[in-house]
Structures are given as C-alpha cells and as structure tokens.
XYZ file of C-alpha atoms in Angstrom:
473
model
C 89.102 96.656 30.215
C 90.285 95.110 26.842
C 86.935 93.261 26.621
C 84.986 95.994 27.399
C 86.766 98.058 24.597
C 86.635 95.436 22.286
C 82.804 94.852 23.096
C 82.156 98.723 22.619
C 83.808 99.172 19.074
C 82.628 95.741 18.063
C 79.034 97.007 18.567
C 79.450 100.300 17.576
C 80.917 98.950 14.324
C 78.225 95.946 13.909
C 75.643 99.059 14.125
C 77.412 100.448 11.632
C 77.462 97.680 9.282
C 73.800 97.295 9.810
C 72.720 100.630 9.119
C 74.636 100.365 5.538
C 73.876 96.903 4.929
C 70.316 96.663 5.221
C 68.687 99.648 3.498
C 71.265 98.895 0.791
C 69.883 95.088 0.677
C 66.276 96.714 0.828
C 67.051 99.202 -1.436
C 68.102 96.300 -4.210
C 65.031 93.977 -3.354
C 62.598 96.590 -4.304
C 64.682 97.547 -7.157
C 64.266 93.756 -7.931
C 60.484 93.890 -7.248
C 60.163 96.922 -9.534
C 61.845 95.380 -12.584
C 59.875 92.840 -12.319
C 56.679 94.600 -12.472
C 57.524 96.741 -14.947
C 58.208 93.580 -17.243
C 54.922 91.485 -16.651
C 53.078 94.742 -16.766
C 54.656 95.183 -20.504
C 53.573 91.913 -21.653
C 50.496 92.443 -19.608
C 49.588 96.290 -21.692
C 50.186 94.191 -25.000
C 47.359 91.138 -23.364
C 44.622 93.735 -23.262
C 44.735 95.804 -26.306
C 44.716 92.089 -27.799
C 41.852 91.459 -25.465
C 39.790 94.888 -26.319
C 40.160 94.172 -30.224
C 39.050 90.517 -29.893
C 36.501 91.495 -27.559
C 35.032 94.376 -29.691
C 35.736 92.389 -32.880
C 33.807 88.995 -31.561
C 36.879 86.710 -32.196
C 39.392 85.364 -29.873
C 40.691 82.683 -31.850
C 43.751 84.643 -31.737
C 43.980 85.579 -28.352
C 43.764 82.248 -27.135
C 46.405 81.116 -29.662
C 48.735 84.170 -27.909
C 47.870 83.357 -24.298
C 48.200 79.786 -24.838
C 51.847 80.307 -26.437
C 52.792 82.977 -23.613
C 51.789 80.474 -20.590
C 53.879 77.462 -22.332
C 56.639 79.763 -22.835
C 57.123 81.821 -19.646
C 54.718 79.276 -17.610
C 52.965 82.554 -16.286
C 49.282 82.032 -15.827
C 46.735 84.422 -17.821
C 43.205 85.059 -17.173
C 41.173 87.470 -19.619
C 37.943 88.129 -18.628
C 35.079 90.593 -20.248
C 33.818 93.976 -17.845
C 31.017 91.277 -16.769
C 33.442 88.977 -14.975
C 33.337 86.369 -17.898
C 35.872 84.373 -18.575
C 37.469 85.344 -22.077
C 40.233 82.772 -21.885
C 43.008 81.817 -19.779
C 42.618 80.701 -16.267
C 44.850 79.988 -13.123
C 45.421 83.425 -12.489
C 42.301 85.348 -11.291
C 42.608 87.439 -7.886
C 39.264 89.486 -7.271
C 40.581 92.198 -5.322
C 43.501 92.866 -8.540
C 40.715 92.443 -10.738
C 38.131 94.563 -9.427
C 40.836 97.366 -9.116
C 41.507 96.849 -12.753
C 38.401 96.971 -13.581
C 37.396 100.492 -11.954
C 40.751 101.778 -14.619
C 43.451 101.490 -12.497
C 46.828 99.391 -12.950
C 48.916 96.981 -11.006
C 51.337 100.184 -9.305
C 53.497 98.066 -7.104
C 54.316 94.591 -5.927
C 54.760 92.711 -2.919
C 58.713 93.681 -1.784
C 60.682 90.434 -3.232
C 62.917 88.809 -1.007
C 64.400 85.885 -0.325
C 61.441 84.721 2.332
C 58.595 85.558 -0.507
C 56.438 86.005 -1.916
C 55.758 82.828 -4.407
C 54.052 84.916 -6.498
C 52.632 88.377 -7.513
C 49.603 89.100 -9.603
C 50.010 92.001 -12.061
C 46.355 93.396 -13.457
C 45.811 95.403 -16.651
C 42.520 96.664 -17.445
C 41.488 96.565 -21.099
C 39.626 99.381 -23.575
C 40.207 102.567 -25.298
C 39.799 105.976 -23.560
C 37.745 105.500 -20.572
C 35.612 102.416 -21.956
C 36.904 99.321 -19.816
C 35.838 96.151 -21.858
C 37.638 93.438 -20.243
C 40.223 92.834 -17.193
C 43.904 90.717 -18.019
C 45.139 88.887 -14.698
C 48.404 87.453 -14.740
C 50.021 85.347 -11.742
C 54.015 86.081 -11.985
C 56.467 83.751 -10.288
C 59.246 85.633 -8.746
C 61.497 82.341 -8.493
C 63.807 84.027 -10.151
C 63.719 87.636 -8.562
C 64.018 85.743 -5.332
C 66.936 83.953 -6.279
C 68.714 86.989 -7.699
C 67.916 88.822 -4.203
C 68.706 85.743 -2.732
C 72.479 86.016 -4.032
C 72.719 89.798 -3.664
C 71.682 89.575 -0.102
C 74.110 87.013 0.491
C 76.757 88.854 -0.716
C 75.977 91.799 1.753
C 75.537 89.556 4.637
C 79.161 88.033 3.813
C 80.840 91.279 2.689
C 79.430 92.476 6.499
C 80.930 89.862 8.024
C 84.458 90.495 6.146
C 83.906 94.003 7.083
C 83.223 93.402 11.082
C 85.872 90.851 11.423
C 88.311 93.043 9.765
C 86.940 95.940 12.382
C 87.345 93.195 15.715
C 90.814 92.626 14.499
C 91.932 95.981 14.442
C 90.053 97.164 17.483
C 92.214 94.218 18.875
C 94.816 95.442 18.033
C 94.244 98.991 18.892
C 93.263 97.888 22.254
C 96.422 95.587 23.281
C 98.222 99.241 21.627
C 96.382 100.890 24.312
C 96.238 98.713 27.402
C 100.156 96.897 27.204
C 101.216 99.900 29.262
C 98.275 98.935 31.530
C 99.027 95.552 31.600
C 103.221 95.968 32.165
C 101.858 98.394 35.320
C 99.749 95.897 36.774
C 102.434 93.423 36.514
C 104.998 95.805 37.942
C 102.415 96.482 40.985
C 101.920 93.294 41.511
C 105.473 91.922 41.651
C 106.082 94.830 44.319
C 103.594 93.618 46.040
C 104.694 90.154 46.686
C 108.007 91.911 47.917
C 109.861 92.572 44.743
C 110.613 96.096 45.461
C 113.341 96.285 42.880
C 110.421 95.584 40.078
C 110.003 98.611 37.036
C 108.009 99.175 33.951
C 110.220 98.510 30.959
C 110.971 101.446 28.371
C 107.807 102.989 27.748
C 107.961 102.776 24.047
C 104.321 102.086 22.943
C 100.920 102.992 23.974
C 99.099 106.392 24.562
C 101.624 109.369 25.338
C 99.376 109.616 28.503
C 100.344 106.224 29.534
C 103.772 106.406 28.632
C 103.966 109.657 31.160
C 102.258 107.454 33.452
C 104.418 104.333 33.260
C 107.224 106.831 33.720
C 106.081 108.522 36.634
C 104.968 104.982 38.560
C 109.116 104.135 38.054
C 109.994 107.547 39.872
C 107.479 106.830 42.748
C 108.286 103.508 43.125
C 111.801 104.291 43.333
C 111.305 106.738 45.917
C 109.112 104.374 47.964
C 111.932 101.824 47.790
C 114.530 104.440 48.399
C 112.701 105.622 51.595
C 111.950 102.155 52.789
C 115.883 101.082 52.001
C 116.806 104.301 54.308
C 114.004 103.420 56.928
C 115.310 99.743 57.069
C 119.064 101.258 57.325
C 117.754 103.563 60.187
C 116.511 100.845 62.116
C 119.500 98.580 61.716
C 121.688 101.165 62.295
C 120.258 102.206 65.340
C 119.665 98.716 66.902
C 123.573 97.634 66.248
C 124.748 101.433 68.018
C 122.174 100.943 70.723
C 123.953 97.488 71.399
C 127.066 98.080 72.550
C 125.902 100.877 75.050
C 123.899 98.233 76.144
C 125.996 95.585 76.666
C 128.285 98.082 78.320
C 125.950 99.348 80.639
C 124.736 95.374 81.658
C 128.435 94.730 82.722
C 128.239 98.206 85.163
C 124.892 96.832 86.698
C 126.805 93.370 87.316
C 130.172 95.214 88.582
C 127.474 97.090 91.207
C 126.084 93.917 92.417
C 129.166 93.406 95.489
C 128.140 96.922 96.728
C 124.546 97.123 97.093
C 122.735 97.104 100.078
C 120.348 94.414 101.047
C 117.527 96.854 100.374
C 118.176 97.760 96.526
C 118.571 94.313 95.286
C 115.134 94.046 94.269
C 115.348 97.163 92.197
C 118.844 95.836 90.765
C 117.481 92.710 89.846
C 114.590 94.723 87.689
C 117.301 96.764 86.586
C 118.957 94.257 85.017
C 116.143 92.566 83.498
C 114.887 95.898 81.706
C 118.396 96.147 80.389
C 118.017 92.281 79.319
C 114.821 92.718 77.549
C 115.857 95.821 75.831
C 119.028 93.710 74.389
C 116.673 91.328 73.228
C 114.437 93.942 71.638
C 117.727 95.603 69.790
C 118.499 92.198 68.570
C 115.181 91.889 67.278
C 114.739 94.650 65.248
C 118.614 94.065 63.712
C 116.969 90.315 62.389
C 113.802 91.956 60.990
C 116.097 94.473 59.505
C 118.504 91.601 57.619
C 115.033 89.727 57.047
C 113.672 92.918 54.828
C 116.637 93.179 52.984
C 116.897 92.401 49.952
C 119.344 89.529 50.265
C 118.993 86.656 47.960
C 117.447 83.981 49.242
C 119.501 80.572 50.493
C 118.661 77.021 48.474
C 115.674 75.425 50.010
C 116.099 72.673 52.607
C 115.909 69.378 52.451
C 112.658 67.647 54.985
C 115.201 65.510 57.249
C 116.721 68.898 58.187
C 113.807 69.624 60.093
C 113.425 66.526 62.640
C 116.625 67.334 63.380
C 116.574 71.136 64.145
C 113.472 70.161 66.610
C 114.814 68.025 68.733
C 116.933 71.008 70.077
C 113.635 71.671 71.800
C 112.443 68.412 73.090
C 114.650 69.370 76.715
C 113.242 72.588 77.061
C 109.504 71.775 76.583
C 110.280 68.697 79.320
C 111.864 71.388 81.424
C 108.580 73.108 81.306
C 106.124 70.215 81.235
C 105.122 70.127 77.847
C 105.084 67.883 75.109
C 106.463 68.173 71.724
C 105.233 65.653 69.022
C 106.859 65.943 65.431
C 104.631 64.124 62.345
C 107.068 65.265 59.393
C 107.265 63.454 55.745
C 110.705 63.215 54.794
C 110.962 60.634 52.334
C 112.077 58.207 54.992
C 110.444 55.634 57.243
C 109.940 57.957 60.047
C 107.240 56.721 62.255
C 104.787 59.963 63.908
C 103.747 59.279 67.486
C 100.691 56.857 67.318
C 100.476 56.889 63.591
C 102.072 54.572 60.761
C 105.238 54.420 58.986
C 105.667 57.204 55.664
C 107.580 57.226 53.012
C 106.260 59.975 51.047
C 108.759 62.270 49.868
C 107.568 65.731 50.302
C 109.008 68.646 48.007
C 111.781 70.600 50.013
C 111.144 72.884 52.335
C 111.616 76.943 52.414
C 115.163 77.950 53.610
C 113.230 79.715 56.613
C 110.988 77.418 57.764
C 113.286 75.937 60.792
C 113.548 79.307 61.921
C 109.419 79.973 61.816
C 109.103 76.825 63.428
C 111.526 78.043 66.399
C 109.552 81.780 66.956
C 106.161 79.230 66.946
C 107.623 77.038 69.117
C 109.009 79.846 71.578
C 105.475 81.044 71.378
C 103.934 77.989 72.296
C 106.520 77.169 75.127
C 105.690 80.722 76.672
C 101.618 80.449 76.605
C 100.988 76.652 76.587
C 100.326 75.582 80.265
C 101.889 72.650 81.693
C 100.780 69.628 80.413
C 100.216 70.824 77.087
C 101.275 69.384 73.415
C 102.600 70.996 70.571
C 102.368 68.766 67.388
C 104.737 69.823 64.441
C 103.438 68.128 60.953
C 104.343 68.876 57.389
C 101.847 67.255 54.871
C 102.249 67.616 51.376
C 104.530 70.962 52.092
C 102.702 72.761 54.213
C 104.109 73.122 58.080
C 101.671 73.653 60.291
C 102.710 73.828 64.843
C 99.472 73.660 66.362
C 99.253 73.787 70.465
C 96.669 73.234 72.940
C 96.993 76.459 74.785
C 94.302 79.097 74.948
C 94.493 80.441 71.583
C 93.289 83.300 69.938
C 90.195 84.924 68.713
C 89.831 86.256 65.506
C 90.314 89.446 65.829
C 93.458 88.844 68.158
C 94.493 86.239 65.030
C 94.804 89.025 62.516
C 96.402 91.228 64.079
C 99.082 88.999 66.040
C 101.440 89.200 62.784
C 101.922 92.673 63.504
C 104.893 94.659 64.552
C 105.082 94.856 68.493
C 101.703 93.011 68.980
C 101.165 91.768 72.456
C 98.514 89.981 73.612
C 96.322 91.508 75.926
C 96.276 88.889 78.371
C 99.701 88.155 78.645
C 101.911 91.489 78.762
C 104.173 90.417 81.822
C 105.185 87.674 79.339
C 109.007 88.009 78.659
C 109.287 88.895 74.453
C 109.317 92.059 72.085
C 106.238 90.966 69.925
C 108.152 90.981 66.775
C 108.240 87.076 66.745
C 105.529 86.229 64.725
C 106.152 89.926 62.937
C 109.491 88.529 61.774
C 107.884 84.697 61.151
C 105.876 86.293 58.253
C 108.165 88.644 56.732
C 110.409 85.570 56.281
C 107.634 83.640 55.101
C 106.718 86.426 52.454
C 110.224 86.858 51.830
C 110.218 82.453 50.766
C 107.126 83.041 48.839
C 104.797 81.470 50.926
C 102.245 82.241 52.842
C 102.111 82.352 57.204
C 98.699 81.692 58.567
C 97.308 81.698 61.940
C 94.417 79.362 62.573
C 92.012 77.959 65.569
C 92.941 74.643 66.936
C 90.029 72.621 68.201
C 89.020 72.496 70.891
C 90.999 75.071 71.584
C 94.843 76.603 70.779
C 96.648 77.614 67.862
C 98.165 76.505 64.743
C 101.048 78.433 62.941
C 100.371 77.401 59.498
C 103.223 78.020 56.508
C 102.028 77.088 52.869
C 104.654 77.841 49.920
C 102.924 79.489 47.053
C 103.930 76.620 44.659
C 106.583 73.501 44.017
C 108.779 76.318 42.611
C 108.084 79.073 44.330
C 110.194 77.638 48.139
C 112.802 79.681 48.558
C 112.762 81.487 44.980
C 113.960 84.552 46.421
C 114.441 86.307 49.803
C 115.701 84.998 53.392
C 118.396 83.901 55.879
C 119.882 81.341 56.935
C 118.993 79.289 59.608
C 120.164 80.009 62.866
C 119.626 78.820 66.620
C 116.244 81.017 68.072
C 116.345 81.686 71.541
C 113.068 83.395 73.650
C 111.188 86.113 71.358
C-alpha cells in the first residue's frame, strides 16, 4: 500500500510539475525567439531604406561599405537585392520563399520557436521602398547561437528546479505515507504474532496516524482481548472438566473391578467391554487435560540437547519387538554414533525443541498401532529437522491434512484403541516450539511425521512442556 501511495502522489505531483514547467519553458523560448526578431528586424528596417536611397540614387558605394562593416561585426550574413532579383550586394543569406514574401510588401512576422534543439539559424526579410513602391528585398541569415544558449540555461534551470520540486514532493509523500500506514503496519505485526500463537500480542499506544486508524488499532486490542479471554475460559472449561471427570472415573473403574468375584459366567463378556469403555474414556480425559496444559500459555522449557533423543527411544525398542516391528534411529548428535547400515557422524546438529521427544513418542505410538508386523520405523534428524517415517499403509492426501485435527480417526481403522488427539496434540506442541509438524508420503508407501523448527533461534523460543513418558494415544 505505501508504494502504491507513494506511486499515486509521485505522479500526480510529476503531472503537476509538468503542466507548470513546460508552458513556462515554452512560454520563455518564444519570448527568446521574439526578441530576437524584433532586433535583426531593426537593423534589418535601417538595411532597406539604405538600400531604396542607393537604389533610387544609383550609388551603393555606401551600402556596401555598411553591409560589409555589419557582417564583420555581428558575422550576420546580408543579401540586398533590386525588385528584379539582382543582386545589390551582400550574399550568403538569400532564402527565396523569405524573399519572395518580402517582395509582395510583407515582413518577416515570426521566427522559428528557439530552443535548445534549433534552429541554427533564422532568416529575417525586409522589403525595401517608400509607400507601396517595393524597389529592392534585404535578406539577412541570423544565428541564434546565442538565443539557444540563453534558452539553453533557462530551460535547465526549470528542468532542475522540477526536479528539486518533485523530490521535495516524494519525500514528504513519504513521509505522509509511513504517518498513515505505521498503524497499518503495527496491526499487521500484531496479527501476525497472534497468529503464530502469541495470543498475548497488542498494538502499542495508538498515538500517530489517521484518527480512523487510531479507533481501529484500539478496537483490534478489545477484540483480541476478548478472543483470548474466551479461548483462556474455553481452555479452562476443558481442563476443568477432564480433571472432575477423572476421579468419577477412576472411582467407578475400581466398582467394575470389586464386581468382577460376583458375576455370572454369562456377563463377563459385557464386563470386560465395560471396563474397557471406562479405560478408553480415562485415556480420553487424560488427553484433553495434556492438550489443555499444551495451549497454555506456559513458557516454554530450554531446548534439548541431540543425545537426549537416542536415549528417550530406546524406551521403545521392547515394545516394537513385542509387536514385530523394527525401530531404526539415524540421529546426528555431535558424536560418533553409527546409523544402521550407514557411516560414522560427527556433525553436531543445533539442539533440538524441548517437545520433540514427546512428538516422536505420539508418532511412534502411531506407527506401532498401524504398522503391520514386519514393518520399520526409521527415526532421523538431519540438519534439525526430525522426521519418523514407517512402512505401513499411509495416508492419502486428503486423509494427510486433515489427520492433525482434533478427534480425527481414520476411516479404516476406528476399532483401533486411541482418542485421535495424538497427532492433534503433536502439532500444537510443535506450533507452540515454533516449528512446523508435517505429514508426508513415504515411498513406496507409509508415512513420515516430519518436525522442522522455524529457525536456529526459533527451538523452543517460547511455548511447551516438558518431556514426559507417552503411553498408547
């Protein structure tokens, strides 16, 4: 928007200059022009009433002596010539269509418009007589060196005095415009700091710009305090309601258990799904209480150090050989760890978010549930960026975009054990460490859980938990 003002007002001022500027440099040109005319037509007059006497008089010992004296002088040719077209004296300067006009009574009335492009030269014609009696023509061929050079400097002037003028004009309309647009500016950076997760961001006092925008600025802090009001009550709601729910819960588990010793052979089947509902609900209540602490707006742990996370996965090397599967780690640390099939490292990667272990243990849990046995799950960090990629059946790309969602279940797998806020809480921790969770196609087929920090400084700047131990999601 600043550029587009700026471009306006620059344009509307350079048309502004130009309208002023240029009839005023035309308007001094033909001034120019007419000075000059009226000059050379002076000397020009006082040529043929020297021309008619000497003519009607026989001599022009005189006349030559004048003409001769004017050309050395002024170096202005002059051609005098009789009504026959023969030459008087003079020479250099005879134009037939000046000449002929001067010779039907009429004078040189204008000149060619001087300016600093041309012309060379003008030719100023006088006829010569008494009354209506033409006896001879006077032709002179004027140099406008001079006029040119005097337009020359005058037009120079304009051209830098326009310049002056439209720079002064940009600098102001730059001005004006950063006046106008810093309360746009402050808003978009306010809008956009809420929207990586910053929900305590404001406008600062609106003290400059357009009263409009300053009512504006004002208003956005009232809304966006109410948003973050409502979604600080919503969040309270939810934890609130998960860690009251619990206890009934866990209350009514232990009077299904007591129960067990007096059922009947027939209702254990409906016991047993009885207490499984009640498990899976406990497991959804605990759930929503870590999404909960995950939206707050806790400050954020220091980032991790790489070795951290070898160690934090080999917690889960027994259950994927419970289940069949195979779990390969490839993770730069900065020490001579050696990747399965590959070749020593030693690259020292920057550190890793404070939540990373923790997304690695809801992709892992995810992979453990869908892979098939037999499958591998490879865990690499390159350069920062985490990626767990499986062999398993994957997702498409619709399924992809919308698996980060709250309660998301795949469509194909809903008698899978889990809540589907797994991968749900995976990226709010991710955007809450300032980087970025991904899901992606593995090829041939599978997944890959993908977490890329937004910058060297940006891991862990502000928002997550601590680690702690993941069990099935």
């Amino acid at each position: 928007m600043r550029l587009r003002i700026l471009s306006v007002y620059a344009v509307l001022v350079a048309c502004l200059v130009t309208a002023l500027a240029v009839p005023f440099a035309l308007a001094y040109s033909s001034h120019r022009t007419g000075r000059l005319l009226l000059e050379r037509r002076a000397d020009a007059t006082r040529f043929a009433e020297l021309a008619d006497q000497a003519i009607r008089d026989g001599d022009t010992t005189g006349l030559v002596l004048e003409v001769r004296r004017y050309t050395e002088l002024y170096g202005t040719p002059v051609e005098i010539r009789d009504r026959d077209g023969a030459p008087v004296t003079g020479g250099g300067a005879w134009d037939e269509a000046a000449a002929r006009r001067a010779l039907s009574g009429r004078t040189t009335g204008s000149l060619p418009l001087v300016t600093p492009f041309g012309p060379d030269a003008a030719v100023v014609a006088e006829p010569a007589g008494r009354d209506a009696q033409v006896s001879g023509v006077v032709v002179m061929r004027v140099a406008t060196a001079t006029a040119r050079h005097e337009v020359t400097l005058v037009w120079a002037a304009i051209a830098a005095g326009s310049v002056v003028a439209v720079g002064c004009a940009l600098f102001a309309a730059r001005r004006l415009a950063r006046w106008i647009l810093r309360p746009v500016t402050e808003l978009d950076a306010t809008t956009r700091a809420i929207a990586e997760g910053r929900m305590d961001a404001r406008v600062g006092a609106a003290d400059h710009g357009p009263a409009e925008l300053r009512l504006l600025e004002r208003r956005f802090n009232a809304m966006a305090d109410a948003v973050s009001a409502a979604l600080d009550r919503q969040r309270a709601f939810v934890a609130d309601a998960s860690h009251e729910l619990r206890t009934p819960l866990t209350v009514l588990s232990l009077r299904l258990e007591n129960l067990e010793p007096h059922l009947r052979p027939s209702g254990e089947a409906d016991f047993a799904e009885a207490l499984a509902e009640v498990d899976r609900l406990a497991r959804l209540m605990e759930d929503l209480l870590t999404l909960a602490r995950v939206e707050s707006d806790a400050t954020a742990p220091e980032p991790i150090p790489a070795t951290e996370l070898p160690r934090r996965l080999e917690s889960w090397r027994e259950v994927y050989a419970a289940r069949g599967l195979t779990l390969e780690v490839a993770v730069e640390t900065g020490e001579a760890v050696r990747s399965p099939g590959g070749a020593p490292s030693t690259a020292a990667p920057p550190a890793l978010p404070a939540a990373a272990a923790r997304i690695a243990d809801i992709a892992l849990d995810n992979a453990a549930k869908f892979v098939p046995p037999g499958g591998t799950v490879t865990v690499s960090l390159r350069e920062g960026v985490l990626r767990i990629a499986d062999d398993g059946p994957g997702l498409d790309a619709e399924q992809r975009s919308a698996a980060l969602g709250r309660f998301w279940r795949s469509p194909g797998h809903g008698n899978v054990p889990g809540s589907g806020l797994g991968l749900a809480i995976a990226a709010e921790l991710a955007r809450s460490s300032d980087s970025t969770l991904t899901l992606l196609p593995a090829h041939p087929h599978g997944l890959v859980v993908e977490l890329r920090p937004h910058g060297p400084t940006a891991i862990g700047a502000r928002r997550s938990q601590a680690p702690q131990p993941w069990t099935e999601r």
